[in-house]
CSV table of C-alpha atoms in Angstrom, one decimal:
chain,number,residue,atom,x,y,z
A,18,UNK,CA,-6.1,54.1,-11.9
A,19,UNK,CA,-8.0,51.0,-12.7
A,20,UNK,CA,-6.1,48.5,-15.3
A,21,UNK,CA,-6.1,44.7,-15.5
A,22,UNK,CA,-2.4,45.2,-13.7
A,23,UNK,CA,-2.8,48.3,-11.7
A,24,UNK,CA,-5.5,49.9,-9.8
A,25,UNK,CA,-4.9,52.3,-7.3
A,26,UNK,CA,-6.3,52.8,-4.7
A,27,UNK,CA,-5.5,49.1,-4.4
A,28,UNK,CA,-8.7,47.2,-3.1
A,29,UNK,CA,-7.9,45.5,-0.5
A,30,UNK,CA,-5.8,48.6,0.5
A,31,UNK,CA,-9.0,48.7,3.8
A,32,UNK,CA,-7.5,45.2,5.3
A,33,UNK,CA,-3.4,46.4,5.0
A,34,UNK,CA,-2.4,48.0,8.0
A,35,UNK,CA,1.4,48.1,6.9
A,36,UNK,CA,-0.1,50.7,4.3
A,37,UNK,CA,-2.6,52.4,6.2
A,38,UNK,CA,-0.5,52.9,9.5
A,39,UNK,CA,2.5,55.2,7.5
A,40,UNK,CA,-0.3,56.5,5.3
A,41,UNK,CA,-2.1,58.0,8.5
A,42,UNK,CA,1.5,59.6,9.6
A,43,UNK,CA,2.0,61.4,6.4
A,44,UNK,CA,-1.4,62.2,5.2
A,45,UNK,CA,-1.0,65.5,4.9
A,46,UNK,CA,2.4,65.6,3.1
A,47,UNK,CA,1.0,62.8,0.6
A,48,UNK,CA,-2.3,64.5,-1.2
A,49,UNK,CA,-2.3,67.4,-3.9
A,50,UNK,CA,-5.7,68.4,-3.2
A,51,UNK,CA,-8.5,68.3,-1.3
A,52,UNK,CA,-10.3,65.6,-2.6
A,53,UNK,CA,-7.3,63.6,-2.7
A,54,UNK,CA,-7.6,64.2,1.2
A,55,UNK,CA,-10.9,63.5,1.2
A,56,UNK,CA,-10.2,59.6,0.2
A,57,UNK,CA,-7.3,59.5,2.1
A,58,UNK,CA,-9.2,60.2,4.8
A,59,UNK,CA,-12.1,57.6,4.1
A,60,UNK,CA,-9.9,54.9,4.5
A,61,UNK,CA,-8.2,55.6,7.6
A,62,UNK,CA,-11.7,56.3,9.1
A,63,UNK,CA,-12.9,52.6,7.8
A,64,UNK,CA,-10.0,51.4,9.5
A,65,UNK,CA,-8.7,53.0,12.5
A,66,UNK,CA,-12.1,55.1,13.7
A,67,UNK,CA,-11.4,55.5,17.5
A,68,UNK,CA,-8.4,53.4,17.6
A,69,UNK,CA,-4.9,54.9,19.3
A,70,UNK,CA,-2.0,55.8,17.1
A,71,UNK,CA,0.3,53.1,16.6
A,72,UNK,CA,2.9,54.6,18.2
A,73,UNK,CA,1.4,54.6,21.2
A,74,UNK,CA,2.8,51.2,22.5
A,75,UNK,CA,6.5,51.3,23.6
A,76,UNK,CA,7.8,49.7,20.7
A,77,UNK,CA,11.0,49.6,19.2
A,78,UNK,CA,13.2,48.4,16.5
A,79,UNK,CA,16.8,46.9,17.1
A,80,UNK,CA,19.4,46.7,14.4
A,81,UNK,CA,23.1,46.2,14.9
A,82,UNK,CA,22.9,47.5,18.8
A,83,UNK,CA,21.2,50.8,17.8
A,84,UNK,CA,17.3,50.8,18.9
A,85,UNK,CA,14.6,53.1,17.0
A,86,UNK,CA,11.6,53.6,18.4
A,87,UNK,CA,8.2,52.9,17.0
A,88,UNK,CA,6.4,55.8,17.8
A,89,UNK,CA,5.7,57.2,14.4
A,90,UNK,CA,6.5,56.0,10.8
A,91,UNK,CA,10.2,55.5,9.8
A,92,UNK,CA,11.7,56.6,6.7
A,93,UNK,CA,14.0,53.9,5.0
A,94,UNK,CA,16.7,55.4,2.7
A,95,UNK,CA,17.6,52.9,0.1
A,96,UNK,CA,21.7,52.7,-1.1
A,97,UNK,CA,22.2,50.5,-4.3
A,98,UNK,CA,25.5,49.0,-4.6
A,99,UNK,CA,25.3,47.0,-7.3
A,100,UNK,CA,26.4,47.6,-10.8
A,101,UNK,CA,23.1,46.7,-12.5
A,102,UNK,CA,20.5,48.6,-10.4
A,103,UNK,CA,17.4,49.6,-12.3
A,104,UNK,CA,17.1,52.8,-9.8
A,105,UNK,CA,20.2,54.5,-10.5
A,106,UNK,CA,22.5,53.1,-13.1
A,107,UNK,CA,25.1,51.9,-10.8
A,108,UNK,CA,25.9,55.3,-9.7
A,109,UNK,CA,27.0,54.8,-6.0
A,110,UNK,CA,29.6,51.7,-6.4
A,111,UNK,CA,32.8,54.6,-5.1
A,112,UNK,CA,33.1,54.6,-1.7
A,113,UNK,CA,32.9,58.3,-2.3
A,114,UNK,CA,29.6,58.0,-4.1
A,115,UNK,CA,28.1,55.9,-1.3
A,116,UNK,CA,29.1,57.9,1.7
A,117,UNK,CA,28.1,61.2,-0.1
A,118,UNK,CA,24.4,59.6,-1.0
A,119,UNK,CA,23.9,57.8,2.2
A,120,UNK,CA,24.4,61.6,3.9
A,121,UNK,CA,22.1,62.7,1.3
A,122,UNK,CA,19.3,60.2,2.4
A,123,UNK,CA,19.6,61.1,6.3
A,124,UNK,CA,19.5,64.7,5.5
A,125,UNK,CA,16.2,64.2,3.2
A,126,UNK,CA,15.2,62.4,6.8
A,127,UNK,CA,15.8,58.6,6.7
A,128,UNK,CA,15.7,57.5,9.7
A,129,UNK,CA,17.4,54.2,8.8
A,130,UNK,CA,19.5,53.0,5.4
A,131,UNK,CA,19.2,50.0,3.5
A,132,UNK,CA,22.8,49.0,1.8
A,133,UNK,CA,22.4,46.6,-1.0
A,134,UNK,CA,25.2,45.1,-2.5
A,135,UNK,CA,23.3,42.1,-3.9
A,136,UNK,CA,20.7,42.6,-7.2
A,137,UNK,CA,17.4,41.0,-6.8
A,138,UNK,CA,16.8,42.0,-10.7
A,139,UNK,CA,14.9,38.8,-12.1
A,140,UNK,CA,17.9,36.4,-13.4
A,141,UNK,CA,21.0,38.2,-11.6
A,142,UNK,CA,23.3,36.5,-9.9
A,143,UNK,CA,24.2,36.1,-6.4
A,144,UNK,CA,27.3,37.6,-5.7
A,145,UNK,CA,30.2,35.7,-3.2
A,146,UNK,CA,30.0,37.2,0.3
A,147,UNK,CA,33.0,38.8,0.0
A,148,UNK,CA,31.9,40.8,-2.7
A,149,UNK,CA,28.7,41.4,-1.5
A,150,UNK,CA,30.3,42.6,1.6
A,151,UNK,CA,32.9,45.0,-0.7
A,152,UNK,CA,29.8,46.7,-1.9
């Protein structure tokens, strides 16, 4: 894709680690063919030729007492709680909804979930805390 607002592969994609780095992980879950592999391929090799894995170093990630290594890519399950999501309509604002999608993410492998119960659609609101919070 190459369009005045769009081109993919992007660019500069060569000088973004935080792309190339997950990219490299899931390689060959990401391309249909071979060519597609072939590209993929290209610009890992410009990048990381002879360079150690990422998750070599002992890394890790801490989040509300719980600690998740670095020593691969991590999947981040997104759970919108907000009644004007452009993702899903507003579908998960019961309790019910929430808990049963959130189990739904884990089990399609996130390692980690993102609850958001504030919009960041352009020209939304911020809600009170409290509310947020309810979400």
């Amino acid at each position: 894709v190459d369009e005045a607002t769009l081109a993919v592969p992007h660019p500069g994609v060569d000088d973004r680690d935080f792309v190339l780095l997950p990219l490299r992980d899931v390689r060959s879950r990401l391309a249909d063919s071979e060519k597609d592999l072939g590209l993929v391929d290209a610009a890992l090799a410009r990048r990381f030729d002879g360079l150690r894995k990422d998750g070599d170093a002992a890394r890790v990630w801490t989040a509300f007492g719980d600690t998740l290594a670095r020593d691969r890519t991590r999947v981040m399950g997104v759970l919108n709680c907000t009644p004007d999501s452009f993702s899903d309509g507003g579908a998960y604002l019961s309790p019910d909804a929430a808990l049963a999608r959130a189990a739904a993410l884990v089990e399609a492998g996130a390692d980690a979930l993102d609850v958001g119960g504030e919009s960041t659609r352009p020209g939304a609101v911020a809600p009170a805390e409290d509310e947020e919070l309810r979400r």
